[in-house]
GROMACS .gro file of C-alpha atoms in nm:
model
  259
    1MET     CA    1   0.000   0.000   0.000
    2PRO     CA    2   0.134   0.348  -0.079
    3LYS     CA    3   0.264   0.571   0.198
    4PHE     CA    4   0.060   0.891   0.225
    5ALA     CA    5   0.175   1.226   0.362
    6ALA     CA    6  -0.062   1.508   0.450
    7ASN     CA    7   0.024   1.843   0.298
    8LEU     CA    8  -0.029   2.074   0.594
    9SER     CA    9  -0.037   2.387   0.380
   10MET     CA   10  -0.366   2.264   0.229
   11LEU     CA   11  -0.515   2.004   0.465
   12PHE     CA   12  -0.647   2.059   0.818
   13THR     CA   13  -0.667   2.435   0.770
   14GLU     CA   14  -0.956   2.434   1.019
   15VAL     CA   15  -0.685   2.463   1.287
   16GLU     CA   16  -0.367   2.667   1.325
   17PHE     CA   17  -0.063   2.540   1.137
   18LEU     CA   18   0.125   2.397   1.435
   19ASP     CA   19  -0.186   2.207   1.543
   20ARG     CA   20  -0.216   2.038   1.203
   21PHE     CA   21   0.057   1.787   1.291
   22GLU     CA   22  -0.164   1.633   1.559
   23ALA     CA   23  -0.468   1.648   1.330
   24ALA     CA   24  -0.280   1.464   1.055
   25ALA     CA   25  -0.160   1.192   1.290
   26ARG     CA   26  -0.507   1.150   1.436
   27ALA     CA   27  -0.642   1.102   1.082
   28GLY     CA   28  -0.394   0.821   1.020
   29PHE     CA   29  -0.120   0.994   0.819
   30LYS     CA   30   0.236   0.882   0.894
   31GLY     CA   31   0.415   1.165   0.716
   32VAL     CA   32   0.368   1.534   0.648
   33GLU     CA   33   0.481   1.785   0.391
   34TYR     CA   34   0.412   2.155   0.344
   35LEU     CA   35   0.520   2.444   0.126
   36PHE     CA   36   0.770   2.611   0.359
   37PRO     CA   37   0.897   2.573   0.716
   38TYR     CA   38   1.072   2.907   0.741
   39ASP     CA   39   0.811   3.101   0.940
   40TYR     CA   40   0.865   2.871   1.239
   41PRO     CA   41   1.170   2.769   1.442
   42ALA     CA   42   1.300   2.434   1.318
   43GLU     CA   43   1.314   2.304   1.674
   44GLU     CA   44   0.942   2.369   1.728
   45LEU     CA   45   0.851   2.188   1.405
   46LYS     CA   46   1.068   1.896   1.510
   47ARG     CA   47   0.894   1.884   1.846
   48ARG     CA   48   0.555   1.859   1.673
   49LEU     CA   49   0.682   1.584   1.445
   50ASP     CA   50   0.821   1.377   1.729
   51ALA     CA   51   0.520   1.428   1.955
   52ASN     CA   52   0.294   1.282   1.686
   53GLY     CA   53   0.520   1.011   1.546
   54LEU     CA   54   0.538   1.177   1.202
   55THR     CA   55   0.803   1.172   0.932
   56GLN     CA   56   0.894   1.503   0.769
   57VAL     CA   57   0.869   1.409   0.403
   58LEU     CA   58   0.913   1.727   0.201
   59PHE     CA   59   0.926   2.104   0.188
   60ASN     CA   60   1.030   2.356  -0.077
   61LEU     CA   61   1.338   2.567  -0.116
   62PRO     CA   62   1.267   2.936  -0.046
   63ALA     CA   63   1.067   3.057  -0.344
   64GLY     CA   64   1.075   3.436  -0.336
   65ASP     CA   65   0.785   3.655  -0.222
   66TRP     CA   66   0.498   3.404  -0.214
   67ALA     CA   67   0.244   3.657  -0.089
   68ALA     CA   68   0.324   3.881  -0.385
   69GLY     CA   69   0.264   3.599  -0.633
   70GLU     CA   70   0.616   3.469  -0.685
   71ARG     CA   71   0.630   3.093  -0.730
   72GLY     CA   72   0.999   3.023  -0.726
   73ILE     CA   73   1.313   3.202  -0.842
   74ALA     CA   74   1.527   2.921  -0.983
   75CYS     CA   75   1.484   3.041  -1.344
   76HIS     CA   76   1.546   3.409  -1.263
   77PRO     CA   77   1.891   3.527  -1.380
   78ASP     CA   78   1.895   3.824  -1.141
   79ARG     CA   79   1.813   3.615  -0.831
   80VAL     CA   80   2.097   3.361  -0.834
   81GLU     CA   81   2.258   3.477  -0.511
   82GLU     CA   82   1.922   3.476  -0.334
   83PHE     CA   83   1.860   3.124  -0.464
   84ARG     CA   84   2.193   3.002  -0.330
   85GLU     CA   85   2.129   3.155   0.012
   86GLY     CA   86   1.795   2.976   0.011
   87VAL     CA   87   1.965   2.641  -0.048
   88GLU     CA   88   2.177   2.691   0.263
   89ARG     CA   89   1.869   2.788   0.465
   90ALA     CA   90   1.682   2.479   0.349
   91ILE     CA   91   1.974   2.255   0.444
   92ALA     CA   92   1.978   2.401   0.796
   93TYR     CA   93   1.608   2.324   0.841
   94ALA     CA   94   1.629   1.979   0.683
   95ARG     CA   95   1.907   1.876   0.920
   96VAL     CA   96   1.694   1.956   1.223
   97LEU     CA   97   1.374   1.804   1.083
   98GLY     CA   98   1.532   1.486   0.950
   99ASN     CA   99   1.405   1.577   0.605
  100THR     CA  100   1.579   1.383   0.327
  101GLN     CA  101   1.440   1.558   0.020
  102VAL     CA  102   1.368   1.918  -0.078
  103ASN     CA  103   1.169   2.045  -0.375
  104CYS     CA  104   1.278   2.327  -0.605
  105LEU     CA  105   1.011   2.543  -0.766
  106ALA     CA  106   1.145   2.669  -1.098
  107GLY     CA  107   0.930   2.980  -1.098
  108ILE     CA  108   0.748   3.192  -1.352
  109LYS     CA  109   0.963   3.295  -1.645
  110PRO     CA  110   1.076   3.657  -1.596
  111GLU     CA  111   0.888   3.907  -1.808
  112GLY     CA  112   1.091   4.002  -2.113
  113GLY     CA  113   1.338   3.720  -2.063
  114SER     CA  114   1.404   3.446  -2.315
  115ASP     CA  115   1.337   3.074  -2.273
  116ASP     CA  116   1.705   3.004  -2.332
  117GLN     CA  117   1.811   3.241  -2.056
  118ALA     CA  118   1.556   3.100  -1.812
  119ARG     CA  119   1.664   2.745  -1.894
  120ALA     CA  120   2.032   2.816  -1.855
  121THR     CA  121   1.972   2.980  -1.519
  122LEU     CA  122   1.757   2.693  -1.400
  123VAL     CA  123   2.019   2.437  -1.506
  124GLU     CA  124   2.296   2.614  -1.317
  125ASN     CA  125   2.084   2.664  -1.007
  126LEU     CA  126   1.973   2.300  -1.004
  127ARG     CA  127   2.334   2.188  -1.047
  128PHE     CA  128   2.442   2.405  -0.754
  129ALA     CA  129   2.155   2.288  -0.532
  130ALA     CA  130   2.197   1.921  -0.621
  131GLU     CA  131   2.564   1.930  -0.524
  132LYS     CA  132   2.512   2.120  -0.200
  133LEU     CA  133   2.221   1.902  -0.093
  134ALA     CA  134   2.406   1.581  -0.182
  135ALA     CA  135   2.689   1.683   0.049
  136ALA     CA  136   2.430   1.716   0.328
  137GLY     CA  137   2.265   1.380   0.248
  138ILE     CA  138   1.951   1.540   0.106
  139ARG     CA  139   1.790   1.468  -0.231
  140LEU     CA  140   1.685   1.751  -0.462
  141ILE     CA  141   1.359   1.712  -0.651
  142ALA     CA  142   1.177   1.944  -0.889
  143GLU     CA  143   0.825   1.938  -1.031
  144PRO     CA  144   0.648   2.051  -1.349
  145ILE     CA  145   0.341   2.264  -1.269
  146ASN     CA  146   0.044   2.342  -1.492
  147THR     CA  147   0.024   2.679  -1.662
  148ARG     CA  148  -0.351   2.716  -1.613
  149ASP     CA  149  -0.316   2.761  -1.237
  150ILE     CA  150   0.020   2.939  -1.262
  151PRO     CA  151   0.046   3.112  -1.603
  152GLY     CA  152   0.403   3.135  -1.724
  153PHE     CA  153   0.545   2.869  -1.492
  154PHE     CA  154   0.862   2.769  -1.667
  155LEU     CA  155   0.883   2.398  -1.586
  156ASN     CA  156   0.553   2.255  -1.699
  157ARG     CA  157   0.592   1.913  -1.868
  158THR     CA  158   0.753   1.585  -1.775
  159GLU     CA  159   0.980   1.544  -2.077
  160GLN     CA  160   1.091   1.907  -2.053
  161ALA     CA  161   1.185   1.856  -1.688
  162LEU     CA  162   1.378   1.537  -1.754
  163ALA     CA  163   1.567   1.693  -2.044
  164ILE     CA  164   1.674   1.974  -1.811
  165PHE     CA  165   1.772   1.718  -1.546
  166ASP     CA  166   1.988   1.543  -1.806
  167GLU     CA  167   2.164   1.871  -1.875
  168VAL     CA  168   2.221   1.924  -1.503
  169GLY     CA  169   2.385   1.583  -1.495
  170SER     CA  170   2.340   1.499  -1.125
  171ASP     CA  171   2.235   1.168  -0.974
  172ASN     CA  172   2.096   1.369  -0.684
  173LEU     CA  173   1.817   1.532  -0.887
  174LYS     CA  174   1.489   1.346  -0.924
  175LEU     CA  175   1.135   1.414  -1.042
  176GLN     CA  176   0.840   1.514  -0.828
  177TYR     CA  177   0.537   1.401  -1.026
  178ASP     CA  178   0.219   1.586  -0.936
  179ILE     CA  179  -0.068   1.392  -1.087
  180TYR     CA  180  -0.305   1.689  -1.075
  181HIS     CA  181  -0.071   1.921  -1.264
  182MET     CA  182   0.025   1.660  -1.523
  183GLN     CA  183  -0.334   1.553  -1.590
  184ILE     CA  184  -0.400   1.913  -1.691
  185MET     CA  185  -0.084   1.952  -1.900
  186GLU     CA  186  -0.041   1.616  -2.071
  187GLY     CA  187  -0.252   1.329  -1.934
  188ASP     CA  188  -0.121   0.977  -2.002
  189LEU     CA  189  -0.053   0.943  -1.632
  190ALA     CA  190   0.002   0.571  -1.581
  191PRO     CA  191   0.237   0.518  -1.880
  192THR     CA  192   0.437   0.827  -1.790
  193MET     CA  193   0.495   0.713  -1.432
  194GLU     CA  194   0.588   0.365  -1.553
  195LYS     CA  195   0.829   0.496  -1.815
  196HIS     CA  196   1.010   0.723  -1.571
  197LEU     CA  197   0.976   0.521  -1.251
  198ALA     CA  198   1.352   0.513  -1.189
  199ARG     CA  199   1.362   0.894  -1.185
  200LEU     CA  200   1.050   0.941  -0.976
  201ALA     CA  201   1.113   1.034  -0.610
  202HIS     CA  202   0.783   1.183  -0.495
  203VAL     CA  203   0.421   1.186  -0.610
  204GLN     CA  204   0.148   1.435  -0.522
  205ILE     CA  205  -0.226   1.402  -0.570
  206ALA     CA  206  -0.543   1.605  -0.617
  207ASP     CA  207  -0.839   1.554  -0.847
  208THR     CA  208  -0.938   1.770  -1.140
  209PRO     CA  209  -1.132   1.986  -1.194
  210GLY     CA  210  -1.132   2.169  -0.862
  211ARG     CA  211  -0.811   2.035  -0.708
  212HIS     CA  212  -1.016   1.861  -0.441
  213GLU     CA  213  -0.970   1.517  -0.283
  214PRO     CA  214  -0.944   1.199  -0.491
  215GLY     CA  215  -1.284   1.080  -0.605
  216THR     CA  216  -1.428   1.425  -0.670
  217GLY     CA  217  -1.318   1.452  -1.034
  218GLU     CA  218  -1.208   1.273  -1.347
  219ILE     CA  219  -0.890   1.095  -1.229
  220HIS     CA  220  -0.928   0.725  -1.147
  221TYR     CA  221  -0.715   0.717  -0.835
  222PRO     CA  222  -0.789   0.358  -0.723
  223PHE     CA  223  -0.633   0.240  -1.050
  224LEU     CA  224  -0.332   0.473  -1.016
  225PHE     CA  225  -0.260   0.372  -0.655
  226ALA     CA  226  -0.271   0.004  -0.755
  227HIS     CA  227  -0.058   0.084  -1.059
  228LEU     CA  228   0.212   0.243  -0.845
  229ASP     CA  229   0.204  -0.062  -0.618
  230ARG     CA  230   0.246  -0.294  -0.917
  231LEU     CA  231   0.540  -0.087  -1.038
  232GLY     CA  232   0.706  -0.116  -0.698
  233TYR     CA  233   0.704   0.255  -0.622
  234ASP     CA  234   0.817   0.286  -0.261
  235GLY     CA  235   0.822   0.664  -0.216
  236TRP     CA  236   0.569   0.888  -0.048
  237ILE     CA  237   0.246   1.019  -0.200
  238GLY     CA  238   0.164   1.370  -0.083
  239ALA     CA  239  -0.203   1.461  -0.040
  240GLU     CA  240  -0.180   1.815  -0.177
  241TYR     CA  241  -0.540   1.906  -0.243
  242LYS     CA  242  -0.799   2.161  -0.133
  243PRO     CA  243  -1.064   1.976   0.068
  244ALA     CA  244  -1.411   2.034  -0.070
  245GLY     CA  245  -1.539   2.064   0.288
  246ARG     CA  246  -1.384   1.989   0.625
  247THR     CA  247  -1.066   1.787   0.583
  248GLU     CA  248  -1.180   1.492   0.797
  249GLU     CA  249  -1.507   1.463   0.605
  250GLY     CA  250  -1.322   1.413   0.279
  251LEU     CA  251  -1.085   1.133   0.383
  252GLY     CA  252  -1.301   0.849   0.253
  253TRP     CA  253  -1.053   0.798  -0.031
  254LEU     CA  254  -0.780   0.720   0.224
  255ASP     CA  255  -1.001   0.477   0.416
  256ALA     CA  256  -1.076   0.296   0.089
  257VAL     CA  257  -0.707   0.251   0.011
  258ARG     CA  258  -0.643   0.105   0.356
  259SER     CA  259  -0.935  -0.138   0.345
   0.00000   0.00000   0.00000
C-alpha cells in the first residue's frame, strides 16, 4: 500500500498550522509535507513531528515573495545569489527536521526574458543545489506545474523537466510528479509514471477539476494507486489538495485505500 503524507499547507486548515501535525496523525497519516517551514523555528517543528510520530517528508526551497505571487526564483537570472542563500537555509532546516528531500520550484519565467536564458539559469541553479544538498545527504527534486493555475510557470511538462535534469547531470536530482498538474498539462498518467519510474522520487495528488480530494473529479485514483504498487514505487504520496469541505469529512478515499 502506498505511503501517504498530508500536505499541511492545504489540509487541516480548520486549525492553526502547528496544530495540524496532531490532526494529521489522528487522521492516520504517517508523514507530512508543506510548502515552507521558514516562518517557524525548526526546533518547534521537530517537536511537533516527534510528539505525533510523524516523518517530515518534504518542503520547498525558499521561493521568493509568495504573498506577492512569486512561485519560485530558480529560473530568474537576477536572483541567483538569493537562490543560493535559500539552499543553505533549506539545508539548515532539513538537518533539524530529518528531512531527506527538498523540492525546487522553478518559478514563472521573468517578463521580457528568453526561454534560453531561463533554462540556462535553471540548469545552473539546479546543479548548484543538487551538489550542496548531496553533500548534506539530502535529495533535490523538482516538479512541473500546470500553466492554467500558474500562467508562465517555466517547468511545466515531464519530458521538458527530464531533459533539463539530463543537462544538469546529477544523480541527486529526481522528479516530483504531481498527478493533478500533469493531468491538466499532458494526461497519459500511468504510462508516464511507468516509463520514468527510476527517476520518480515523490508523487502528489489532487483531483481535477477543482483540485479537491481523490474521487471528486475525473482521475481514477484507485487504479493509479494500484498501478504504483504494481510498479514497486516505494516513495511517499503527498495529499496536496484543497478539501471540498472539512478535511476529515473528505478522507473516505484514504479509508478505501487502507481497506
